[in-house]
Amino acid sequence: MEVTPVPEVGMTRILGLLDVLDDHGGREDIYRLARDLNYEFGDLLGVIKAAEILGLVHTPGGDVVLQPLGKQLIECDVNTKKSLLKRQVKAHSLFAHFLGFLKGLPERKASREEVLVEAGRVLPQEKPLSIFRTLVNWGRYTELFGYNRDDDAFYLDSEE
């Protein structure tokens, strides 16, 4: 399976985009949205791409459109939200790769350096630190992965 990168965007920014789109009737012109939110256009594109990767929005033409799953996330409780996002994250090749990577290790955990090396190996054109930060951010939010800075341990959450 080919591993594809994801933009380094925090999950809270993705969820914020969904709320804004919902406030705008579920559809908005990307340029207008960047202006209204006072976002740099490139930064907004990263958030939109991340949301699109997760199946939460669609981008026909110059618009961004809230998808049914995105609408569902806005309306559900936090535990359901995390569960739905976890399913979407696990389906992405980058996260599936690191699930397998950690499952193949004796204690199902790796150091930050080991993750950076693996990230550089599977995505040599990307910045390993950016990949690591996304793995930790999305992984923690969805309770798929954890990272303990004190122990330098990137690990699978117990249920995985």
Short mmCIF file of C-alpha atoms in Angstrom, two decimals:
data_model
loop_
_atom_site.label_atom_id
_atom_site.label_comp_id
_atom_site.label_asym_id
_atom_site.label_seq_id
_atom_site.Cartn_x
_atom_site.Cartn_y
_atom_site.Cartn_z
CA MET A 1 0.00 0.00 0.00
CA GLU A 2 1.31 3.43 -0.91
CA VAL A 3 1.50 5.81 2.04
CA THR A 4 0.21 9.31 1.34
CA PRO A 5 0.88 12.39 3.47
CA VAL A 6 -1.64 14.61 5.21
CA PRO A 7 -1.26 18.34 5.88
CA GLU A 8 0.03 19.32 9.30
CA VAL A 9 -3.24 20.71 10.61
CA GLY A 10 -4.67 20.38 14.09
CA MET A 11 -7.92 18.51 14.49
CA THR A 12 -9.50 21.53 16.21
CA ARG A 13 -8.93 23.65 13.09
CA ILE A 14 -10.66 21.01 10.98
CA LEU A 15 -13.63 20.92 13.36
CA GLY A 16 -13.71 24.72 13.38
CA LEU A 17 -13.96 24.74 9.59
CA LEU A 18 -16.96 22.42 9.79
CA ASP A 19 -18.70 24.76 12.23
CA VAL A 20 -18.06 27.78 10.00
CA LEU A 21 -19.33 25.95 6.92
CA ASP A 22 -22.45 24.94 8.80
CA ASP A 23 -22.99 28.58 9.79
CA HIS A 24 -22.68 29.48 6.09
CA GLY A 25 -25.35 27.02 5.01
CA GLY A 26 -22.95 24.14 4.30
CA ARG A 27 -21.21 25.72 1.28
CA GLU A 28 -18.87 28.64 0.76
CA ASP A 29 -16.46 30.04 -1.81
CA ILE A 30 -12.91 29.25 -0.64
CA TYR A 31 -11.57 32.76 -1.38
CA ARG A 32 -14.48 34.41 0.45
CA LEU A 33 -13.98 32.04 3.37
CA ALA A 34 -10.27 32.91 3.60
CA ARG A 35 -11.13 36.61 3.59
CA ASP A 36 -13.97 36.33 6.11
CA LEU A 37 -11.86 34.22 8.50
CA ASN A 38 -8.77 36.37 7.95
CA TYR A 39 -6.78 33.22 7.06
CA GLU A 40 -3.82 33.08 4.75
CA PHE A 41 -5.14 31.33 1.65
CA GLY A 42 -2.49 28.58 1.81
CA ASP A 43 -3.26 27.88 5.48
CA LEU A 44 -6.96 27.53 4.72
CA LEU A 45 -6.21 25.18 1.83
CA GLY A 46 -4.30 22.93 4.23
CA VAL A 47 -7.28 22.78 6.61
CA ILE A 48 -9.66 22.11 3.71
CA LYS A 49 -7.40 19.38 2.30
CA ALA A 50 -7.18 17.68 5.70
CA ALA A 51 -10.98 17.82 6.08
CA GLU A 52 -11.36 16.46 2.56
CA ILE A 53 -8.96 13.57 3.28
CA LEU A 54 -11.18 12.65 6.22
CA GLY A 55 -14.32 12.75 4.04
CA LEU A 56 -15.80 15.73 5.88
CA VAL A 57 -15.92 18.22 3.00
CA HIS A 58 -15.86 18.21 -0.79
CA THR A 59 -14.32 20.90 -3.00
CA PRO A 60 -16.16 21.28 -6.30
CA GLY A 61 -14.79 24.20 -8.31
CA GLY A 62 -13.82 27.04 -6.00
CA ASP A 63 -16.21 26.06 -3.22
CA VAL A 64 -15.93 23.95 -0.10
CA VAL A 65 -19.04 21.92 0.74
CA LEU A 66 -19.88 20.22 4.02
CA GLN A 67 -20.41 16.48 3.51
CA PRO A 68 -22.99 14.44 5.49
CA LEU A 69 -20.27 13.01 7.77
CA GLY A 70 -19.03 16.55 8.47
CA LYS A 71 -22.57 17.63 9.36
CA GLN A 72 -22.95 14.58 11.59
CA LEU A 73 -19.75 15.48 13.45
CA ILE A 74 -21.05 18.96 14.22
CA GLU A 75 -24.22 17.57 15.74
CA CYS A 76 -22.92 14.66 17.83
CA ASP A 77 -21.42 14.41 21.31
CA VAL A 78 -17.66 14.42 21.81
CA ASN A 79 -17.29 10.65 22.26
CA THR A 80 -19.21 9.90 19.06
CA LYS A 81 -17.18 12.60 17.30
CA LYS A 82 -13.91 10.95 18.38
CA SER A 83 -15.17 7.52 17.35
CA LEU A 84 -16.25 8.71 13.88
CA LEU A 85 -12.97 10.54 13.34
CA LYS A 86 -10.99 7.55 14.56
CA ARG A 87 -12.63 5.39 11.89
CA GLN A 88 -11.74 7.95 9.21
CA VAL A 89 -8.16 8.38 10.45
CA LYS A 90 -7.54 4.61 10.63
CA ALA A 91 -8.64 4.28 7.00
CA HIS A 92 -5.95 6.68 5.78
CA SER A 93 -2.77 4.99 4.53
CA LEU A 94 -0.41 7.02 6.74
CA PHE A 95 -2.19 6.08 9.96
CA ALA A 96 -2.78 2.49 8.80
CA HIS A 97 0.96 2.21 8.16
CA PHE A 98 1.87 3.43 11.63
CA LEU A 99 -0.75 1.17 13.22
CA GLY A 100 1.00 -1.77 11.57
CA PHE A 101 4.42 -0.37 12.44
CA LEU A 102 3.59 -0.15 16.14
CA LYS A 103 1.79 -3.51 16.19
CA GLY A 104 4.98 -5.06 14.85
CA LEU A 105 7.04 -3.81 17.80
CA PRO A 106 7.36 -5.90 20.97
CA GLU A 107 5.83 -3.32 23.32
CA ARG A 108 3.66 -1.63 20.65
CA LYS A 109 5.55 1.60 21.15
CA ALA A 110 8.41 3.50 19.55
CA SER A 111 10.58 6.47 20.41
CA ARG A 112 10.09 9.78 18.67
CA GLU A 113 13.33 9.17 16.78
CA GLU A 114 12.15 5.75 15.57
CA VAL A 115 8.93 7.30 14.28
CA LEU A 116 10.85 10.10 12.55
CA VAL A 117 13.11 7.54 10.83
CA GLU A 118 10.10 5.48 9.71
CA ALA A 119 8.29 8.61 8.49
CA GLY A 120 11.36 9.58 6.45
CA ARG A 121 11.57 6.08 5.02
CA VAL A 122 7.93 5.84 3.87
CA LEU A 123 7.54 9.49 2.83
CA PRO A 124 11.02 10.68 1.81
CA GLN A 125 9.70 13.84 0.14
CA GLU A 126 7.95 15.03 3.32
CA LYS A 127 9.26 16.54 6.54
CA PRO A 128 9.39 13.75 9.16
CA LEU A 129 8.74 16.15 12.04
CA SER A 130 5.57 17.42 10.36
CA ILE A 131 4.38 13.83 9.91
CA PHE A 132 5.16 13.06 13.54
CA ARG A 133 3.23 16.10 14.79
CA THR A 134 0.20 15.12 12.71
CA LEU A 135 0.36 11.51 13.91
CA VAL A 136 0.43 12.72 17.51
CA ASN A 137 -2.22 15.44 17.09
CA TRP A 138 -4.78 13.36 15.20
CA GLY A 139 -3.83 10.20 17.08
CA ARG A 140 -4.33 11.76 20.50
CA TYR A 141 -7.59 13.43 19.54
CA THR A 142 -9.06 10.18 18.19
CA GLU A 143 -7.45 8.07 20.93
CA LEU A 144 -5.72 5.96 18.30
CA PHE A 145 -2.16 6.83 19.33
CA GLY A 146 -0.60 8.41 22.36
CA TYR A 147 2.69 10.13 22.98
CA ASN A 148 4.39 10.60 26.32
CA ARG A 149 7.13 13.19 26.03
CA ASP A 150 8.64 12.29 29.41
CA ASP A 151 9.16 8.65 28.37
CA ASP A 152 9.69 9.53 24.68
CA ALA A 153 7.08 6.91 23.83
CA PHE A 154 4.75 6.95 20.82
CA TYR A 155 2.32 4.10 21.37
CA LEU A 156 -0.98 2.48 20.47
CA ASP A 157 -3.84 3.24 22.79
CA SER A 158 -4.74 0.07 24.71
CA GLU A 159 -7.79 -0.97 22.71
CA GLU A 160 -6.00 -1.09 19.37
#
